[in-house]
Short mmCIF file of C-alpha atoms and ligand atoms in Angstrom, two decimals:
data_model
loop_
_atom_site.label_atom_id
_atom_site.label_comp_id
_atom_site.label_asym_id
_atom_site.label_seq_id
_atom_site.Cartn_x
_atom_site.Cartn_y
_atom_site.Cartn_z
CA MET A 26 0.00 0.00 0.00
CA LEU A 27 1.34 3.42 -1.00
CA ILE A 28 0.11 6.47 0.86
CA TYR A 29 0.54 10.06 -0.27
CA VAL A 30 1.84 12.26 2.53
CA ASP A 31 2.69 15.89 1.73
CA GLY A 32 3.77 15.24 -1.84
CA LYS A 33 5.52 11.90 -1.39
CA LEU A 34 4.36 8.30 -1.68
CA LYS A 35 5.19 6.29 1.42
CA THR A 36 4.69 2.71 2.48
CA LYS A 37 2.17 2.02 5.21
CA ASP A 38 4.97 1.82 7.81
CA GLN A 39 6.60 5.05 6.66
CA ALA A 40 3.39 7.09 6.37
CA LYS A 41 3.33 9.12 9.58
CA ILE A 42 1.89 12.36 10.91
CA SER A 43 3.33 14.33 13.83
CA VAL A 44 1.68 13.87 17.24
CA PHE A 45 1.65 17.69 17.31
CA ASP A 46 -0.58 17.79 14.24
CA HIS A 47 -3.75 19.62 15.23
CA GLY A 48 -5.74 17.08 13.27
CA PHE A 49 -4.63 14.61 15.94
CA LEU A 50 -4.70 16.97 18.93
CA TYR A 51 -7.98 18.78 18.18
CA GLY A 52 -9.68 17.14 15.22
CA ASP A 53 -8.75 20.31 13.35
CA GLY A 54 -9.07 19.29 9.74
CA ILE A 55 -11.34 18.02 7.00
CA PHE A 56 -11.69 14.92 4.89
CA GLU A 57 -13.38 13.18 2.00
CA GLY A 58 -14.31 9.56 1.35
CA ILE A 59 -14.42 8.70 -2.34
CA ARG A 60 -15.06 5.48 -4.29
CA VAL A 61 -13.24 4.10 -7.32
CA TYR A 62 -15.33 1.86 -9.56
CA GLU A 63 -13.66 -0.06 -12.40
CA GLY A 64 -10.87 2.50 -12.66
CA ASN A 65 -13.21 5.53 -12.45
CA VAL A 66 -13.08 7.84 -9.47
CA PHE A 67 -16.73 8.65 -8.79
CA ARG A 68 -17.50 12.37 -8.92
CA LEU A 69 -13.97 13.39 -7.99
CA ALA A 70 -14.55 17.02 -8.98
CA GLU A 71 -17.53 17.25 -6.60
CA HIS A 72 -15.51 15.78 -3.73
CA ILE A 73 -12.61 18.14 -4.40
CA ASP A 74 -15.04 21.09 -4.48
CA ARG A 75 -16.60 20.06 -1.16
CA LEU A 76 -13.14 19.69 0.39
CA TYR A 77 -11.98 23.14 -0.74
CA GLU A 78 -15.25 24.68 0.46
CA SER A 79 -14.85 23.02 3.87
CA ALA A 80 -11.27 24.34 3.96
CA LYS A 81 -12.41 27.86 3.11
CA THR A 82 -14.93 27.92 5.93
CA ILE A 83 -12.51 26.66 8.56
CA ALA A 84 -9.87 29.08 7.24
CA LEU A 85 -7.47 26.31 6.29
CA ARG A 86 -5.28 26.91 3.27
CA ILE A 87 -4.72 23.69 1.36
CA PRO A 88 -1.09 23.99 0.26
CA ILE A 89 -1.69 22.62 -3.26
CA THR A 90 -4.14 23.63 -6.00
CA ARG A 91 -7.33 21.75 -6.87
CA GLU A 92 -5.68 20.53 -10.06
CA GLU A 93 -2.63 19.27 -8.17
CA LEU A 94 -4.76 17.55 -5.55
CA THR A 95 -6.95 15.98 -8.24
CA GLN A 96 -3.88 14.67 -10.05
CA ALA A 97 -2.26 13.48 -6.82
CA THR A 98 -5.46 11.56 -6.01
CA LEU A 99 -5.60 9.90 -9.43
CA ASP A 100 -1.87 9.09 -9.28
CA THR A 101 -2.15 7.59 -5.80
CA VAL A 102 -4.97 5.32 -6.99
CA ALA A 103 -2.88 4.31 -9.99
CA ALA A 104 0.24 3.73 -7.89
CA ASN A 105 -1.75 1.26 -5.79
CA GLY A 106 -2.99 -0.49 -8.92
CA LEU A 107 -6.51 -0.78 -7.52
CA ARG A 108 -9.42 -0.62 -9.96
CA ASN A 109 -12.02 -0.73 -7.17
CA ALA A 110 -11.12 1.13 -4.04
CA TYR A 111 -12.00 3.64 -1.36
CA ILE A 112 -10.00 6.86 -1.17
CA ARG A 113 -9.59 8.84 2.03
CA LEU A 114 -8.39 12.41 1.49
CA VAL A 115 -7.40 14.13 4.73
CA ILE A 116 -6.21 17.68 5.19
CA SER A 117 -5.26 18.54 8.73
CA ARG A 118 -4.14 21.85 10.19
CA GLY A 119 -0.61 20.50 10.44
CA PRO A 120 1.94 20.35 13.25
CA GLY A 121 1.71 23.10 15.86
CA ASP A 122 2.17 23.32 19.59
CA LEU A 123 -0.04 22.22 22.47
CA GLY A 124 -2.32 25.27 22.27
CA ILE A 125 -5.34 25.30 19.98
CA ASP A 126 -4.21 28.37 18.03
CA PRO A 127 -3.78 27.34 14.40
CA ALA A 128 -1.49 30.35 13.92
CA ASN A 129 1.21 28.18 15.50
CA CYS A 130 0.80 25.41 12.92
CA SER A 131 3.37 25.39 10.19
CA GLU A 132 1.79 23.85 7.09
CA PRO A 133 -1.40 21.79 6.63
CA SER A 134 -0.76 18.08 6.10
CA VAL A 135 -2.17 16.45 2.97
CA VAL A 136 -2.76 12.70 3.10
CA ILE A 137 -4.27 10.42 0.47
CA ILE A 138 -4.96 6.83 1.45
CA VAL A 139 -6.21 4.38 -1.17
CA GLY A 140 -7.51 1.17 0.26
CA THR A 141 -10.63 -0.73 0.91
CA ILE A 142 -13.31 -0.28 3.55
CA LYS A 143 -15.69 -2.78 4.99
CA LEU A 144 -18.84 -2.13 3.05
CA TYR A 145 -22.34 -3.34 3.80
CA PRO A 146 -22.64 -7.02 2.80
CA GLU A 147 -24.35 -7.40 -0.60
CA GLU A 148 -27.14 -9.43 0.97
CA LEU A 149 -28.34 -6.37 2.91
CA TYR A 150 -29.23 -4.64 -0.36
CA ARG A 151 -31.80 -7.39 -0.87
CA THR A 152 -33.08 -7.55 2.71
CA GLY A 153 -32.73 -3.89 3.78
CA ILE A 154 -31.57 -2.70 7.19
CA ALA A 155 -33.16 -1.49 10.42
CA LEU A 156 -32.37 1.83 12.11
CA VAL A 157 -32.88 3.32 15.54
CA THR A 158 -33.06 6.98 16.45
CA SER A 159 -30.07 8.17 18.40
CA SER A 160 -30.35 10.17 21.60
CA VAL A 161 -27.28 12.13 20.44
CA PRO A 162 -28.33 15.14 18.36
CA ARG A 163 -26.54 16.28 15.24
CA ILE A 164 -24.17 19.23 15.90
CA PRO A 165 -26.40 22.29 15.58
CA THR A 166 -25.95 24.26 12.38
CA GLN A 167 -25.34 27.36 14.53
CA CYS A 168 -22.20 25.66 15.85
CA LEU A 169 -20.83 24.09 12.71
CA ASP A 170 -22.22 24.26 9.20
CA PRO A 171 -23.16 20.67 8.29
CA ARG A 172 -21.57 21.19 4.86
CA ILE A 173 -18.14 21.12 6.52
CA LYS A 174 -16.89 17.55 6.42
CA SER A 175 -14.68 17.95 9.46
CA LEU A 176 -12.49 15.58 11.44
CA ASN A 177 -14.87 15.98 14.42
CA TYR A 178 -17.15 12.94 14.32
CA LEU A 179 -17.48 12.30 18.03
CA ASN A 180 -21.23 12.75 18.29
CA ASN A 181 -21.77 10.66 15.16
CA ILE A 182 -19.54 8.01 16.73
CA MET A 183 -21.60 8.06 19.92
CA ALA A 184 -24.74 7.66 17.83
CA LYS A 185 -23.10 4.75 16.01
CA ILE A 186 -22.30 3.12 19.36
CA GLU A 187 -25.97 3.46 20.30
CA ALA A 188 -26.97 1.83 17.01
CA ARG A 189 -24.60 -1.06 17.68
CA GLN A 190 -25.93 -1.46 21.20
CA ALA A 191 -29.44 -1.63 19.79
CA GLY A 192 -28.27 -4.34 17.39
CA VAL A 193 -28.58 -2.28 14.19
CA LEU A 194 -26.03 -0.78 11.82
CA GLU A 195 -27.09 2.86 11.49
CA ALA A 196 -28.86 5.49 13.56
CA VAL A 197 -31.08 8.42 12.64
CA MET A 198 -29.77 11.69 14.07
CA LEU A 199 -32.16 14.54 14.82
CA ASN A 200 -31.35 18.20 15.06
CA LEU A 201 -32.05 20.23 18.20
CA ASN A 202 -35.58 20.94 16.94
CA GLY A 203 -36.32 17.25 16.70
CA ARG A 204 -36.29 17.28 12.90
CA VAL A 205 -34.46 14.51 11.04
CA ALA A 206 -30.97 15.59 10.01
CA GLU A 207 -29.26 12.48 8.63
CA CYS A 208 -27.61 9.29 9.87
CA THR A 209 -24.14 8.84 11.37
CA ALA A 210 -22.43 8.48 7.98
CA ASP A 211 -25.31 8.57 5.51
CA ASN A 212 -28.08 10.83 4.28
CA ILE A 213 -31.66 9.64 4.51
CA PHE A 214 -34.60 9.74 2.05
CA ARG A 215 -38.22 8.67 2.06
CA PHE A 216 -40.82 8.03 -0.63
CA LYS A 217 -44.41 9.00 0.16
CA ASN A 218 -47.14 8.91 -2.49
CA GLY A 219 -44.52 9.07 -5.24
CA LEU A 220 -42.77 12.12 -3.76
CA LEU A 221 -39.10 11.65 -2.84
CA GLU A 222 -38.11 13.67 0.23
CA THR A 223 -34.90 14.29 2.15
CA PRO A 224 -33.92 16.72 4.92
CA ASP A 225 -32.49 19.92 3.55
CA LEU A 226 -28.99 20.96 4.46
CA MET A 227 -30.08 23.56 6.98
CA HIS A 228 -31.76 20.84 9.02
CA GLY A 229 -28.31 19.39 9.60
CA ALA A 230 -27.59 17.19 6.59
CA LEU A 231 -24.19 16.93 4.99
CA ALA A 232 -24.34 17.84 1.29
CA GLY A 233 -23.76 14.22 0.32
CA ILE A 234 -22.37 13.49 -3.12
CA THR A 235 -24.54 10.36 -3.31
CA ARG A 236 -27.53 12.41 -2.11
CA ALA A 237 -26.97 14.81 -5.02
CA ALA A 238 -26.61 11.91 -7.47
CA VAL A 239 -29.92 10.45 -6.25
CA LEU A 240 -31.72 13.79 -6.58
CA GLU A 241 -30.38 14.02 -10.15
CA LEU A 242 -31.47 10.45 -10.92
CA ALA A 243 -34.92 11.25 -9.56
CA ALA A 244 -35.18 14.33 -11.80
CA ARG A 245 -34.14 12.26 -14.82
CA ASN A 246 -36.86 9.73 -13.96
CA GLY A 247 -39.53 12.39 -13.59
CA ILE A 248 -39.81 11.68 -9.84
CA ARG A 249 -40.94 14.73 -7.86
CA THR A 250 -38.54 15.66 -5.05
CA ARG A 251 -38.61 17.89 -1.99
CA GLU A 252 -35.80 18.95 0.33
CA GLY A 253 -37.22 20.21 3.61
CA ALA A 254 -38.22 19.40 7.15
CA LEU A 255 -38.95 15.79 8.05
CA GLY A 256 -39.94 14.34 11.40
CA LEU A 257 -39.76 10.79 12.68
CA HIS A 258 -43.50 10.57 12.00
CA ASP A 259 -42.70 11.12 8.30
CA LEU A 260 -40.11 8.36 8.34
CA TYR A 261 -42.30 5.88 10.25
CA ASN A 262 -45.17 6.47 7.81
CA ALA A 263 -43.06 6.42 4.65
CA ASP A 264 -43.89 4.09 1.75
CA GLU A 265 -40.16 3.50 1.32
CA CYS A 266 -37.02 4.71 3.02
CA PHE A 267 -33.34 4.47 2.13
CA LEU A 268 -29.89 5.74 3.02
CA THR A 269 -27.31 7.23 0.69
CA GLY A 270 -23.58 7.52 1.13
CA THR A 271 -20.27 6.84 -0.54
CA GLY A 272 -19.91 3.59 1.38
CA ALA A 273 -23.60 2.62 1.50
CA GLU A 274 -24.54 3.77 -2.02
CA ILE A 275 -28.34 3.32 -1.74
CA MET A 276 -29.35 1.10 1.17
CA PRO A 277 -33.02 0.19 1.69
CA VAL A 278 -34.38 0.74 5.21
CA ILE A 279 -37.15 -1.61 6.35
CA LYS A 280 -37.56 -0.73 10.02
CA ILE A 281 -37.02 2.35 12.22
CA ASP A 282 -37.38 2.19 16.02
CA GLY A 283 -39.31 -1.05 15.68
CA ARG A 284 -41.81 0.41 13.16
CA GLU A 285 -41.99 -1.40 9.84
CA ILE A 286 -41.53 0.91 6.86
CA GLY A 287 -44.06 0.31 4.08
CA ASP A 288 -44.57 -3.41 3.74
CA GLY A 289 -41.37 -4.12 5.66
CA LYS A 290 -39.40 -5.01 2.53
CA PRO A 291 -37.02 -2.94 0.39
CA GLY A 292 -39.18 -0.70 -1.79
CA ALA A 293 -39.45 -1.15 -5.55
CA LYS A 294 -38.64 2.51 -6.28
CA THR A 295 -35.60 2.33 -3.98
CA LEU A 296 -34.31 -0.79 -5.71
CA ASP A 297 -34.82 0.83 -9.10
CA LEU A 298 -32.75 3.84 -8.01
CA LEU A 299 -30.06 1.49 -6.70
CA ARG A 300 -29.95 -0.35 -10.04
CA GLN A 301 -29.64 2.94 -11.94
CA PHE A 302 -27.00 4.24 -9.53
CA ARG A 303 -24.91 1.12 -10.10
CA GLU A 304 -25.05 1.70 -13.84
CA LEU A 305 -24.08 5.33 -13.51
CA ARG A 306 -21.26 4.88 -11.00
CA VAL A 307 -18.90 3.27 -13.52
CA ARG A 308 -19.71 5.80 -16.23
CA GLU A 309 -19.53 9.04 -14.25
CA GLY A 310 -16.01 9.35 -13.05
CA SER A 311 -12.50 10.59 -13.62
CA ARG A 312 -10.51 7.84 -15.31
CA VAL A 313 -7.36 6.65 -13.60
CA ASP A 314 -4.40 6.40 -15.97
CA TYR A 315 -2.72 3.26 -14.60
CA PRO A 316 -0.04 2.81 -17.32
CA ARG A 317 1.03 6.48 -17.11
CA ALA A 318 1.48 6.25 -13.35
CA ALA A 319 3.36 2.96 -13.70
CA ALA A 320 5.71 4.52 -16.29
CA ALA A 321 6.28 7.56 -14.08
CA ALA A 322 7.04 5.29 -11.11
CA ALA A 323 9.51 3.25 -13.22
CA GLU A 324 11.31 6.46 -14.23
CA GLY A 325 11.60 7.25 -10.52
N1 PMP B 603 -23.61 12.29 6.27
C1 PMP B 603 -22.47 12.13 6.95
C2 PMP B 603 -22.37 12.58 8.36
C3 PMP B 603 -21.37 11.54 6.31
O1 PMP B 603 -20.21 11.36 6.96
C4 PMP B 603 -21.48 11.12 4.96
C5 PMP B 603 -20.30 10.53 4.23
N2 PMP B 603 -19.86 9.33 4.74
C6 PMP B 603 -22.72 11.27 4.30
C7 PMP B 603 -23.75 11.89 5.00
C8 PMP B 603 -22.91 10.83 2.88
O2 PMP B 603 -22.20 11.67 2.00
P1 PMP B 603 -21.54 11.13 0.65
O3 PMP B 603 -22.66 10.66 -0.21
O4 PMP B 603 -20.85 12.33 0.08
O5 PMP B 603 -20.62 10.03 1.02
#
């Protein structure tokens, strides 16, 4: 495994970040999770845009340009020779001292890891999954804009622990007004009377790349959509419900807090969107140039 750290490819053992890095000390940084399908990096430009926008808001200057980061990402995928993979892009504030002041940090660290993650087993796409509602609210939008994909996931992690303790894999997170925000690492949708609905960003949802792809697919299929406020009542009484995320893609939800959703089976419209998403995911991407990267590596 070759990992990009500040401009250089390192082996897994060599790839290291300082213990003084504020990403480690304070969770001061941002990240992206991206999929590679059959040598295509899915919606790389959108991920890069989201990363630079997160950086702008937290006043972090990414030390390389979008073009350089895009190329570095493609080259790191190629250098690992993986045609199907998961990419983790991390930009942290960089090494500083023991105070929180980022002014004392020298240069942000740029890390690109290309590997695999444990995805939902394929069987779950046929059976669907159950959710519970977490008692841990989503970070209020007044505290942190949900569009920032930051290295602070502690409340999502606590919600995930609750899900695990309840014997399910994901948890619904509400905002402080009791409206549905999203799940711990996924956005959430429901179908009701043919209308496809999802919480809007200002209710605490991350601007998911998969979420956007699903809204586009819906528009192409003539499905009416609405982004707005949703309560648990709306989820419990949905005809169909599903999650979206880079790891999850489109995962049918069949039960929430013990209430069966629809007929308790993955919905037909959900499964149709999943089928279409799986066709699109190999077409819509930035192609990785494996031979070029191999030649460049051979030249040293
Ligand atoms: N919400 C949260 C909190 C997430 O971390 C993620 C990404 N894992 C998502 C939603 C889904 O976003 P995307 O489709 O861009 O992966």
